[in-house]
Amino acid sequence: MAKSRDTFNKKEKEKLKQKKKQEKQDRKDARKSGEKSSDFEDMIAYVDEYGNIVDTPPDPTKKRTEIDVDSIEIGVPKYAASEDDNASVRKGKVTFFNESKGYGFIKDEQTQESIFVHINGCVDKIKENDKVNFETEKTPKGLSAVSVKLA
């Protein structure tokens, strides 16, 4: 009797091929039978009156008929400078000042934030721990103190 030429590996590959073919046929039959017709209903999402995504249709009695188009903002709103940032005189204390390099920092009394100061923005000569009055201006690197005067 002759020995079979099919090795174990060939048999396993053939079994996998048959299994994949059967799975493909099963999926094809399931599509044809229409079993997934209810899944579309499960995929539908609605938006309620507050803008939240929900799975139930919205109540038509809560529908807003008019929308103010001017109140819709698309994107990030532009920075609006507050009154605190511009032209108001602030008070603070010089926490650090390097006279050789010509810069330092002032701690604002109200906000407790540290604001950069350059010697070109000083009216009076300042040093560390001085109480000062100053105004701020917006620079590319953040707020900077200008018109710095001793208090």
mmCIF file of C-alpha atoms in Angstrom:
data_model
loop_
_atom_site.group_PDB
_atom_site.id
_atom_site.type_symbol
_atom_site.label_atom_id
_atom_site.label_comp_id
_atom_site.label_asym_id
_atom_site.label_seq_id
_atom_site.Cartn_x
_atom_site.Cartn_y
_atom_site.Cartn_z
ATOM 1 C CA MET A 1 0.000 0.000 0.000
ATOM 2 C CA ALA A 2 1.362 3.431 -0.982
ATOM 3 C CA LYS A 3 1.992 6.116 1.565
ATOM 4 C CA SER A 4 -0.106 9.289 1.306
ATOM 5 C CA ARG A 5 1.779 12.278 -0.033
ATOM 6 C CA ASP A 6 -0.240 14.736 2.071
ATOM 7 C CA THR A 7 1.809 15.907 5.003
ATOM 8 C CA PHE A 8 0.411 17.187 8.278
ATOM 9 C CA ASN A 9 1.138 20.798 7.279
ATOM 10 C CA LYS A 10 -0.688 20.433 3.955
ATOM 11 C CA LYS A 11 -3.735 18.981 5.738
ATOM 12 C CA GLU A 12 -3.792 21.864 8.248
ATOM 13 C CA LYS A 13 -3.593 24.453 5.474
ATOM 14 C CA GLU A 14 -6.440 22.751 3.633
ATOM 15 C CA LYS A 15 -8.561 22.701 6.804
ATOM 16 C CA LEU A 16 -7.968 26.443 7.335
ATOM 17 C CA LYS A 17 -8.883 27.143 3.730
ATOM 18 C CA GLN A 18 -12.133 25.190 4.080
ATOM 19 C CA LYS A 19 -12.934 26.920 7.379
ATOM 20 C CA LYS A 20 -12.433 30.407 5.879
ATOM 21 C CA LYS A 21 -14.535 29.444 2.867
ATOM 22 C CA GLN A 22 -17.351 28.234 5.159
ATOM 23 C CA GLU A 23 -17.215 31.424 7.274
ATOM 24 C CA LYS A 24 -17.387 33.543 4.142
ATOM 25 C CA GLN A 25 -20.403 31.569 2.926
ATOM 26 C CA ASP A 26 -22.105 31.977 6.335
ATOM 27 C CA ARG A 27 -21.609 35.757 6.235
ATOM 28 C CA LYS A 28 -22.980 35.867 2.698
ATOM 29 C CA ASP A 29 -26.063 33.898 3.742
ATOM 30 C CA ALA A 30 -26.598 36.169 6.764
ATOM 31 C CA ARG A 31 -26.520 39.265 4.521
ATOM 32 C CA LYS A 32 -28.987 37.735 2.096
ATOM 33 C CA SER A 33 -31.415 36.693 4.819
ATOM 34 C CA GLY A 34 -31.622 40.278 6.136
ATOM 35 C CA GLU A 35 -30.869 39.518 9.776
ATOM 36 C CA LYS A 36 -29.122 42.876 10.304
ATOM 37 C CA SER A 37 -32.048 45.116 9.302
ATOM 38 C CA SER A 38 -32.641 46.118 12.934
ATOM 39 C CA ASP A 39 -28.986 47.155 13.398
ATOM 40 C CA PHE A 40 -29.505 50.319 11.355
ATOM 41 C CA GLU A 41 -32.082 51.501 13.867
ATOM 42 C CA ASP A 42 -29.526 50.921 16.627
ATOM 43 C CA MET A 43 -26.965 53.063 14.806
ATOM 44 C CA ILE A 44 -29.160 56.178 14.546
ATOM 45 C CA ALA A 45 -28.323 58.923 17.036
ATOM 46 C CA TYR A 46 -30.292 62.070 17.794
ATOM 47 C CA VAL A 47 -29.353 65.431 19.268
ATOM 48 C CA ASP A 48 -31.535 66.756 22.098
ATOM 49 C CA GLU A 49 -32.392 70.421 22.794
ATOM 50 C CA TYR A 50 -29.170 70.871 24.812
ATOM 51 C CA GLY A 51 -26.885 69.529 22.065
ATOM 52 C CA ASN A 52 -26.264 66.130 23.689
ATOM 53 C CA ILE A 53 -26.271 62.929 21.631
ATOM 54 C CA VAL A 54 -29.076 60.568 22.692
ATOM 55 C CA ASP A 55 -30.660 57.407 21.289
ATOM 56 C CA THR A 56 -34.284 58.615 21.497
ATOM 57 C CA PRO A 57 -35.862 61.071 19.063
ATOM 58 C CA PRO A 58 -36.185 64.644 20.383
ATOM 59 C CA ASP A 59 -39.487 65.942 21.713
ATOM 60 C CA PRO A 60 -40.964 68.239 19.007
ATOM 61 C CA THR A 61 -42.600 70.473 21.664
ATOM 62 C CA LYS A 62 -39.158 71.485 22.978
ATOM 63 C CA LYS A 63 -37.878 72.482 19.538
ATOM 64 C CA ARG A 64 -36.558 76.048 19.293
ATOM 65 C CA THR A 65 -37.957 77.761 16.239
ATOM 66 C CA GLU A 66 -35.606 80.760 16.049
ATOM 67 C CA ILE A 67 -31.858 80.710 16.475
ATOM 68 C CA ASP A 68 -29.809 83.880 16.853
ATOM 69 C CA VAL A 69 -27.167 83.493 14.157
ATOM 70 C CA ASP A 70 -24.929 86.167 15.707
ATOM 71 C CA SER A 71 -24.596 84.151 18.930
ATOM 72 C CA ILE A 72 -22.968 81.195 17.135
ATOM 73 C CA GLU A 73 -19.173 81.202 17.473
ATOM 74 C CA ILE A 74 -17.150 79.067 15.110
ATOM 75 C CA GLY A 75 -13.624 78.411 16.341
ATOM 76 C CA VAL A 76 -11.842 79.947 19.269
ATOM 77 C CA PRO A 77 -12.918 83.487 20.165
ATOM 78 C CA LYS A 78 -10.256 86.152 19.832
ATOM 79 C CA TYR A 79 -8.563 87.354 22.994
ATOM 80 C CA ALA A 80 -10.338 90.406 24.351
ATOM 81 C CA ALA A 81 -8.057 92.418 26.575
ATOM 82 C CA SER A 82 -9.636 93.042 29.956
ATOM 83 C CA GLU A 83 -9.439 96.351 31.765
ATOM 84 C CA ASP A 84 -6.886 94.865 34.145
ATOM 85 C CA ASP A 85 -4.478 94.238 31.265
ATOM 86 C CA ASN A 86 -4.528 97.720 29.763
ATOM 87 C CA ALA A 87 -3.834 101.234 31.028
ATOM 88 C CA SER A 88 -4.811 100.679 34.663
ATOM 89 C CA VAL A 89 -2.153 101.531 37.194
ATOM 90 C CA ARG A 90 -1.177 98.529 39.264
ATOM 91 C CA LYS A 91 0.767 98.282 42.469
ATOM 92 C CA GLY A 92 3.390 95.694 43.226
ATOM 93 C CA LYS A 93 6.707 94.779 44.761
ATOM 94 C CA VAL A 94 9.958 94.138 42.908
ATOM 95 C CA THR A 95 10.859 90.521 43.711
ATOM 96 C CA PHE A 96 13.969 90.302 41.530
ATOM 97 C CA PHE A 97 15.981 92.836 39.580
ATOM 98 C CA ASN A 98 19.386 92.323 37.940
ATOM 99 C CA GLU A 99 20.893 95.770 37.293
ATOM 100 C CA SER A 100 23.759 94.447 35.145
ATOM 101 C CA LYS A 101 21.387 92.688 32.736
ATOM 102 C CA GLY A 102 18.588 95.266 33.076
ATOM 103 C CA TYR A 103 15.577 93.096 33.796
ATOM 104 C CA GLY A 104 13.569 91.728 36.692
ATOM 105 C CA PHE A 105 10.139 90.739 37.948
ATOM 106 C CA ILE A 106 7.375 92.540 39.826
ATOM 107 C CA LYS A 107 4.779 90.663 41.894
ATOM 108 C CA ASP A 108 1.361 92.270 41.442
ATOM 109 C CA GLU A 109 -0.437 92.910 44.764
ATOM 110 C CA GLN A 110 -3.931 92.100 43.456
ATOM 111 C CA THR A 111 -3.369 89.042 41.268
ATOM 112 C CA GLN A 112 -0.105 87.805 42.838
ATOM 113 C CA GLU A 113 1.250 87.132 39.347
ATOM 114 C CA SER A 114 4.863 87.753 38.425
ATOM 115 C CA ILE A 115 5.256 90.343 35.656
ATOM 116 C CA PHE A 116 8.433 90.875 33.647
ATOM 117 C CA VAL A 117 10.033 94.325 33.738
ATOM 118 C CA HIS A 118 12.894 95.685 31.614
ATOM 119 C CA ILE A 119 15.018 98.697 32.505
ATOM 120 C CA ASN A 120 13.717 100.507 29.377
ATOM 121 C CA GLY A 121 10.216 100.409 30.912
ATOM 122 C CA CYS A 122 11.319 102.060 34.170
ATOM 123 C CA VAL A 123 10.840 105.763 34.873
ATOM 124 C CA ASP A 124 12.643 105.654 38.244
ATOM 125 C CA LYS A 125 15.636 103.571 39.231
ATOM 126 C CA ILE A 126 14.371 100.410 40.997
ATOM 127 C CA LYS A 127 15.912 97.637 43.049
ATOM 128 C CA GLU A 128 14.681 94.508 44.844
ATOM 129 C CA ASN A 129 11.919 94.871 47.507
ATOM 130 C CA ASP A 130 10.859 98.339 46.232
ATOM 131 C CA LYS A 131 7.129 99.140 46.161
ATOM 132 C CA VAL A 132 6.234 100.328 42.664
ATOM 133 C CA ASN A 133 3.320 101.540 40.545
ATOM 134 C CA PHE A 134 3.257 100.308 36.957
ATOM 135 C CA GLU A 135 1.165 99.710 33.874
ATOM 136 C CA THR A 136 1.185 96.568 31.745
ATOM 137 C CA GLU A 137 1.335 95.921 28.041
ATOM 138 C CA LYS A 138 0.849 92.742 26.051
ATOM 139 C CA THR A 139 4.040 91.482 24.410
ATOM 140 C CA PRO A 140 4.641 88.365 22.300
ATOM 141 C CA LYS A 141 5.973 86.567 25.398
ATOM 142 C CA GLY A 142 3.225 87.721 27.801
ATOM 143 C CA LEU A 143 2.587 90.734 30.031
ATOM 144 C CA SER A 144 5.384 93.223 30.569
ATOM 145 C CA ALA A 145 5.499 96.137 33.035
ATOM 146 C CA VAL A 146 5.966 99.654 31.620
ATOM 147 C CA SER A 147 6.000 103.116 33.192
ATOM 148 C CA VAL A 148 7.417 101.676 36.432
ATOM 149 C CA LYS A 149 7.615 104.319 39.173
ATOM 150 C CA LEU A 150 8.509 104.088 42.833
ATOM 151 C CA ALA A 151 5.457 104.230 45.085
#
